[in-house]
Short mmCIF file of C-alpha atoms in Angstrom, two decimals:
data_model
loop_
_atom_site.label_atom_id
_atom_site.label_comp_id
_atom_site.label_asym_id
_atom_site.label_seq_id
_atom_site.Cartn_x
_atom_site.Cartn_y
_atom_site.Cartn_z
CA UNK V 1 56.14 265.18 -53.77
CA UNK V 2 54.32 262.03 -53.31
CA UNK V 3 55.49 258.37 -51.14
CA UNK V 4 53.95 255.89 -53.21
CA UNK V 5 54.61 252.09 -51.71
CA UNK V 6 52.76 249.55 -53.98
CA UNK V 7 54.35 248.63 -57.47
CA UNK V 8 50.49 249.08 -59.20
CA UNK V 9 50.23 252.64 -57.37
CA UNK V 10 53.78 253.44 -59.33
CA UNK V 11 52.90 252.15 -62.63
CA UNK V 12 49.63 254.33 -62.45
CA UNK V 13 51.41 257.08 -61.29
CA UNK V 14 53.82 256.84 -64.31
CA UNK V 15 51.27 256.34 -66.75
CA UNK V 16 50.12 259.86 -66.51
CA UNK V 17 53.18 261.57 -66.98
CA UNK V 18 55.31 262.65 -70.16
CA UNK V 19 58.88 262.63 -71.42
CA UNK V 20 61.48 261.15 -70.07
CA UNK V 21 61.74 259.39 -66.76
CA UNK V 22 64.70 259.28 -64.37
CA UNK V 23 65.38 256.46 -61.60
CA UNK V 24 67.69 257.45 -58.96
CA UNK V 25 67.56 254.18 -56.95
CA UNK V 26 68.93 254.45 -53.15
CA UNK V 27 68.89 252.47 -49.59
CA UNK V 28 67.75 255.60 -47.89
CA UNK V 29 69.00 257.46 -45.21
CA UNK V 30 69.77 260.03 -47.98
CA UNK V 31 72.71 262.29 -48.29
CA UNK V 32 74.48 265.12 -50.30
CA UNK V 33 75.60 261.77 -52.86
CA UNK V 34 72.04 260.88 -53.24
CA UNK V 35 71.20 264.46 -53.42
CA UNK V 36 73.77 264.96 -56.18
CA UNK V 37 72.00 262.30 -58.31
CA UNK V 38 68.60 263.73 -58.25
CA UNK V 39 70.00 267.31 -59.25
CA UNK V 40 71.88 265.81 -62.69
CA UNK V 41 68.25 263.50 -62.71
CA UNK V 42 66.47 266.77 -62.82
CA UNK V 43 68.53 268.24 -64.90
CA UNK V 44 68.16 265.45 -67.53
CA UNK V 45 64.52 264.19 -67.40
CA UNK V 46 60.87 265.32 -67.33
CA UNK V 47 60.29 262.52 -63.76
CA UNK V 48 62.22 262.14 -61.12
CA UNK V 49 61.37 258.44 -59.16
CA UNK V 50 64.09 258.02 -56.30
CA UNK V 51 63.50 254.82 -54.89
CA UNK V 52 64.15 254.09 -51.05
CA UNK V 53 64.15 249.97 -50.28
CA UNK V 54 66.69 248.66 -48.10
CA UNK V 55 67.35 245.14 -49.81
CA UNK V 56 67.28 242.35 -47.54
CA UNK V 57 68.69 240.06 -50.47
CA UNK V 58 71.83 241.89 -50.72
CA UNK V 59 72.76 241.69 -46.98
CA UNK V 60 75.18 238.17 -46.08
CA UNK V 61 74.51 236.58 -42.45
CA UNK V 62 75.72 239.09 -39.94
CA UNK V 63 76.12 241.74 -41.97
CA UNK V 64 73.88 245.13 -41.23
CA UNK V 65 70.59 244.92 -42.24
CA UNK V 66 68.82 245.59 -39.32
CA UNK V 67 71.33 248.14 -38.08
CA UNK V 68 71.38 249.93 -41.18
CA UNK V 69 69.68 253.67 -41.12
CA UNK V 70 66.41 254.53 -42.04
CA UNK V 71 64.44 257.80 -41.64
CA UNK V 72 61.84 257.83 -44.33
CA UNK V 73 60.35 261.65 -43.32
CA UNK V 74 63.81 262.67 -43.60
CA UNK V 75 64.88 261.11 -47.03
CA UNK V 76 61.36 263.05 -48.01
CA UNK V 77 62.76 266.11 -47.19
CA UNK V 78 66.04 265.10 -49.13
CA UNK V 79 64.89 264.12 -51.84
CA UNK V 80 61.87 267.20 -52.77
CA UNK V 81 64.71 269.67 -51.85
CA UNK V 82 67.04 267.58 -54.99
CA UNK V 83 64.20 267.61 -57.08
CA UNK V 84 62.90 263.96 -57.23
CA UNK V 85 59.12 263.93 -57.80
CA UNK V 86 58.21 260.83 -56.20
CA UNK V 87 60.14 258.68 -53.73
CA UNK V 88 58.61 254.54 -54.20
CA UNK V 89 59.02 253.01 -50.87
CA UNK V 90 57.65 249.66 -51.33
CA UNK V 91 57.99 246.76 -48.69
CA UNK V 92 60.12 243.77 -48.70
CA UNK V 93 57.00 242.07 -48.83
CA UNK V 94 55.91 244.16 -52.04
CA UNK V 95 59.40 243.28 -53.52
CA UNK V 96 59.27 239.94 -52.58
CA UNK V 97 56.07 238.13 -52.17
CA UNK V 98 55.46 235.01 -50.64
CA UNK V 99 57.04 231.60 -53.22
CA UNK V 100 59.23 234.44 -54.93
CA UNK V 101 62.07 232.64 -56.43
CA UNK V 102 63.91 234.58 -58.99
CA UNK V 103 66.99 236.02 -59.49
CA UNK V 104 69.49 236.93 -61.89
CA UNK V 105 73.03 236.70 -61.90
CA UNK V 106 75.97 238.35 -63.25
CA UNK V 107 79.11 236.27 -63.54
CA UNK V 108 83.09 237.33 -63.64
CA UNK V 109 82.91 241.11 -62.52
CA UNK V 110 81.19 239.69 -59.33
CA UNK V 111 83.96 237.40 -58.17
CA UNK V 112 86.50 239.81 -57.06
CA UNK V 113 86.45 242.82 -54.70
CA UNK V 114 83.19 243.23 -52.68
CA UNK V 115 82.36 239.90 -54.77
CA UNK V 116 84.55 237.87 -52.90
CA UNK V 117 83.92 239.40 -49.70
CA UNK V 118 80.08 239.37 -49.59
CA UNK V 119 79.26 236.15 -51.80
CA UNK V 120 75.71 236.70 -53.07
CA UNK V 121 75.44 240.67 -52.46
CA UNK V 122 75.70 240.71 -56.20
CA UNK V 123 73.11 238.67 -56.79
CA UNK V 124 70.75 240.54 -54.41
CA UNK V 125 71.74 244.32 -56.14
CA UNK V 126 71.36 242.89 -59.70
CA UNK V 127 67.69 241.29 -59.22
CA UNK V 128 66.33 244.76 -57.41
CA UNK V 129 67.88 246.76 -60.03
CA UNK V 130 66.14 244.78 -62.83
CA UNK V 131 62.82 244.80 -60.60
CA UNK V 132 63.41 248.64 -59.80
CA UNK V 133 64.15 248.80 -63.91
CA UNK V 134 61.46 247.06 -64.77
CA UNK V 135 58.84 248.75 -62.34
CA UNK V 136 59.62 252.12 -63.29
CA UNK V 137 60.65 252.19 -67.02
CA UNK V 138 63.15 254.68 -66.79
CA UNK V 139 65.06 256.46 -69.75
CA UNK V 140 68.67 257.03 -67.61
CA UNK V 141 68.95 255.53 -63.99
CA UNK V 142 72.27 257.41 -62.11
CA UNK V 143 73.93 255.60 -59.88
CA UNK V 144 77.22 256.72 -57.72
CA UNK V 145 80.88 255.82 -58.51
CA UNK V 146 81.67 255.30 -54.69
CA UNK V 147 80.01 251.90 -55.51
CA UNK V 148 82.21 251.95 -58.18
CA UNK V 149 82.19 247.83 -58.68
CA UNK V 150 78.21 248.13 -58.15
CA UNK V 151 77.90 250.73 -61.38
CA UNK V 152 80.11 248.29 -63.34
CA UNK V 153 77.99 245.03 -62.69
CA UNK V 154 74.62 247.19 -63.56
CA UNK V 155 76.36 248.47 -66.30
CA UNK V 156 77.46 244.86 -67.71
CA UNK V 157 73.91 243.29 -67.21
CA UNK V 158 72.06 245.68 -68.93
CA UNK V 159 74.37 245.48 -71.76
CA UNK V 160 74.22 241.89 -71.77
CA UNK V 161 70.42 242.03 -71.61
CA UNK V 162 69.52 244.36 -73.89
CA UNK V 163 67.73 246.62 -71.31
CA UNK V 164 66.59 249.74 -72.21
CA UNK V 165 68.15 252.21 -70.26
CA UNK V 166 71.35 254.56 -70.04
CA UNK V 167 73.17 254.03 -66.57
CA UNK V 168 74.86 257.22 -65.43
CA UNK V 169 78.03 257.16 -62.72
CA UNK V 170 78.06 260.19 -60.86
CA UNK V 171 81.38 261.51 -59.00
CA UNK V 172 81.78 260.36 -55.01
CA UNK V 173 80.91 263.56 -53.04
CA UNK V 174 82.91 263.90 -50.18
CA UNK V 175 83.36 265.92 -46.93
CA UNK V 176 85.55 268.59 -46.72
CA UNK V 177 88.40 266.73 -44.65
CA UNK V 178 88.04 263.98 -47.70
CA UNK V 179 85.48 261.26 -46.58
CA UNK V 180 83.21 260.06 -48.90
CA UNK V 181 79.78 260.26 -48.22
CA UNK V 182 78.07 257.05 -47.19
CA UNK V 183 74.46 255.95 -45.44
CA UNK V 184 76.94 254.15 -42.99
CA UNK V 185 78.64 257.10 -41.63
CA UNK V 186 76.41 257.88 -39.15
CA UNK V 187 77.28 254.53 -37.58
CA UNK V 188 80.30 255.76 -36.34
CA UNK V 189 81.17 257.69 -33.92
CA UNK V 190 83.42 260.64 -33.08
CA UNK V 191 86.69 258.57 -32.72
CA UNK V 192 85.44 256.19 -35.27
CA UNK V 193 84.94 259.00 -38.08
CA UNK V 194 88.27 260.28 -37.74
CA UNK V 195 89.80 256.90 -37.75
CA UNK V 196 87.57 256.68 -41.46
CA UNK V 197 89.76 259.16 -43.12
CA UNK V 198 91.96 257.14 -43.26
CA UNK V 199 90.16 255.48 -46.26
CA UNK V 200 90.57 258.81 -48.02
CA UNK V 201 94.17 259.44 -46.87
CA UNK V 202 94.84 256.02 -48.39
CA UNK V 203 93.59 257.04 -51.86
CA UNK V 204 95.21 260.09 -51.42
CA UNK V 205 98.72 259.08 -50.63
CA UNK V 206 98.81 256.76 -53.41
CA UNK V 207 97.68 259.17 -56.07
CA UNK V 208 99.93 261.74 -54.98
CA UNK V 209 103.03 258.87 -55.60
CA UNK V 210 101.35 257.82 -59.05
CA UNK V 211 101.62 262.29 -60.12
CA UNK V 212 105.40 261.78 -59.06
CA UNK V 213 106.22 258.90 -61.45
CA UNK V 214 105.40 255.74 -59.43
CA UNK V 215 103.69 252.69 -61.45
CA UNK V 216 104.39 249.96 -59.27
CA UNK V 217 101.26 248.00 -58.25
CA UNK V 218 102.66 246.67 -55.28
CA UNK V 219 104.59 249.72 -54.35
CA UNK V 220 101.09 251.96 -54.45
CA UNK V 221 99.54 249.69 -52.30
CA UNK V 222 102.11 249.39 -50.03
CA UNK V 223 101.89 253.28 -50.37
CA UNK V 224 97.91 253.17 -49.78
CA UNK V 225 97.94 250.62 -47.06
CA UNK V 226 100.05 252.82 -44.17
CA UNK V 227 97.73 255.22 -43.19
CA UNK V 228 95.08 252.55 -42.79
CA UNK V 229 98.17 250.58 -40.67
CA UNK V 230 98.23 253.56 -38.34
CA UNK V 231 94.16 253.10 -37.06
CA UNK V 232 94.01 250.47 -34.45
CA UNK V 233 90.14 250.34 -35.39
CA UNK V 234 90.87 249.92 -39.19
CA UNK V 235 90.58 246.27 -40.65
CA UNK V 236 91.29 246.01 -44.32
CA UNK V 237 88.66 243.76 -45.86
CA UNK V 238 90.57 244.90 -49.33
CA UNK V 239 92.92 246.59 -51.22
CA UNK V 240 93.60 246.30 -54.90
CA UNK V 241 94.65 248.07 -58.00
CA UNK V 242 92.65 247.10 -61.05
CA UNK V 243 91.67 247.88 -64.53
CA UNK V 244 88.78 249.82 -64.31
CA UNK V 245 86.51 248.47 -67.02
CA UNK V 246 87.77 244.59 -66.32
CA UNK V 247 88.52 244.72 -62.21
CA UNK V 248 91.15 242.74 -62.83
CA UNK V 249 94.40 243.33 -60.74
CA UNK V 250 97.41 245.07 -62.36
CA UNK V 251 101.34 244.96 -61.54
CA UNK V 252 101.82 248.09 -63.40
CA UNK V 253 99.31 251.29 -62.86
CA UNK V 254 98.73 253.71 -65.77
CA UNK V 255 96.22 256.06 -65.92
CA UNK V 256 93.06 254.70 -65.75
CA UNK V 257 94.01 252.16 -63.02
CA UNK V 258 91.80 251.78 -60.13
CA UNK V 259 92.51 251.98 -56.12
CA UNK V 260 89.59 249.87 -54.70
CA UNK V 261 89.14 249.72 -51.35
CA UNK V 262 87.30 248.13 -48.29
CA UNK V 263 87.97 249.07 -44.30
CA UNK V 264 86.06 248.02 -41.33
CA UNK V 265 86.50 250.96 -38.86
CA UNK V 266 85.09 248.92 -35.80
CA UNK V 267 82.14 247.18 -37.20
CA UNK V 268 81.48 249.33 -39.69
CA UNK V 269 82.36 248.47 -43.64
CA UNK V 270 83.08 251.31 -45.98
CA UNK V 271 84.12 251.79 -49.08
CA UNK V 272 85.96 254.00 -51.32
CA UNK V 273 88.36 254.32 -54.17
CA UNK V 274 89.62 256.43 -56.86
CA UNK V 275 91.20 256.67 -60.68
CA UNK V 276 94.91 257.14 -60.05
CA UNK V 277 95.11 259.41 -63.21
CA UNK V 278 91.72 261.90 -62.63
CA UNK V 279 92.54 264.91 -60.85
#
């Protein structure tokens, strides 16, 4: 498996193979979720690319950028044992050379959720998807439904511009006591990751209430919110029941409502959610 880091090294690379191309694009510090989306890219297409760039233009003022995880041998390892055929690991400076100024914007889906919390992150995923898009060419790019907000904004802008390219959501992949797998885990420590369950828990509880009959909005959340009361480390940045394909918030759940959620355990943010009505 090759590490290619320039964009002209990629296209050259590309332009000697056949059939169809996958992008599996990533922050690094790869895990059993990214590893999940290069099987079902292996599955599906004659290329793998998994990209590994951890986008400074997504990252507000004092959020984690430097303190986020990177291990570039190991995501290597990851990613040839998943299937991927090349990982492109350009630099920021590759990404974004000296008098870059462009950017593109999606509006309404962005506003709410992580949105509204992180003003601009939306901005910064959309332009290095289209630059990652553009770059590589790719048939299907799979992205994970943990980010479930971030699979719905990719999914709205390349309808909206006519891009070339079916986006796959994969399911969250989660440990066996119910967290969901996430780069920012290994931030945490002991205490701290068995404070995080209570993310899970959260979902948990208030899927188990909507099987029994409940549709109450406010009574689900309510639901959803006490085990995440119970963690003196847990600070709830959000949590909101929407309609899945708008994001906007309901009063009454049904089936294909969506538990979105956002918990600082200490000063780590994670984020997870679930479909009330999917087993």
């Amino acid at each position: 498996m090759e590490t290619i880091d320039t964009i002209q090294e990629m296209r050259r690379f590309l332009a000697g193979r056949d059939g169809l191309v996958a992008l599996v694009p990533t922050m690094g510090y790869l895990h059993e979720g990214h590893a999940s989306l290069m099987r079902e890219a292996r599955r599906r297409a004659d290329t793998v690319v998994a990209s590994v760039f951890v986008n400074p233009i997504q990252f507000g003022v004092g959020e984690d950028l430097e303190s986020y995880p990177r291990d570039l041998e190991r995501d290597r390892l990851i990613a040839g044992e998943a299937g991927a055929d090349v990982i492109f690991a350009p630099t920021v400076a590759e990404m974004y050379p000296q008098g870059y100024q462009s950017f593109v914007n999606v509006e309404g889906i962005t506003g709410r959720l992580c949105g509204a919390s992180r003003p601009g992150h939306f901005r910064g995923v959309t332009t290095v998807v289209t630059k990652l898009l553009n770059i590589v060419q790719p048939g299907i790019a799979l992205f994970g439904m943990k980010d479930f907000q971030q699979l719905a904004v990719i999914r709205t802008m390349v309808a909206d511009l006519n891009m070339n390219v079916e986006i796959v959501g994969m399911p969250i992949v989660r440990e066996p006591d119910g967290l969901a797998l996430s780069s920012r885990n290994a931030r945490l420590d002991d205490a701290q990751r068995k404070s995080a369950l209570c993310l899970s828990r959260a979902l948990f509880a208030a899927k188990e209430a909507f099987s029994r009959g409940e549709r109450s909005a406010a009574t689900l959340s309510a639901l959803a919110l006490a085990p995440i009361g119970a963690e003196v480390e847990a600070q709830v940045d959000y949590l909101e029941l929407c309609d899945s394909a708008t994001l906007e918030p309901v009063t009454t759940a049904d089936e294909k409502t969506l538990l979105a959620l956002a918990v600082k355990i200490g000063t780590v943010r994670l984020i997870d959610n679930c479909i009330l009505g999917e087993e």
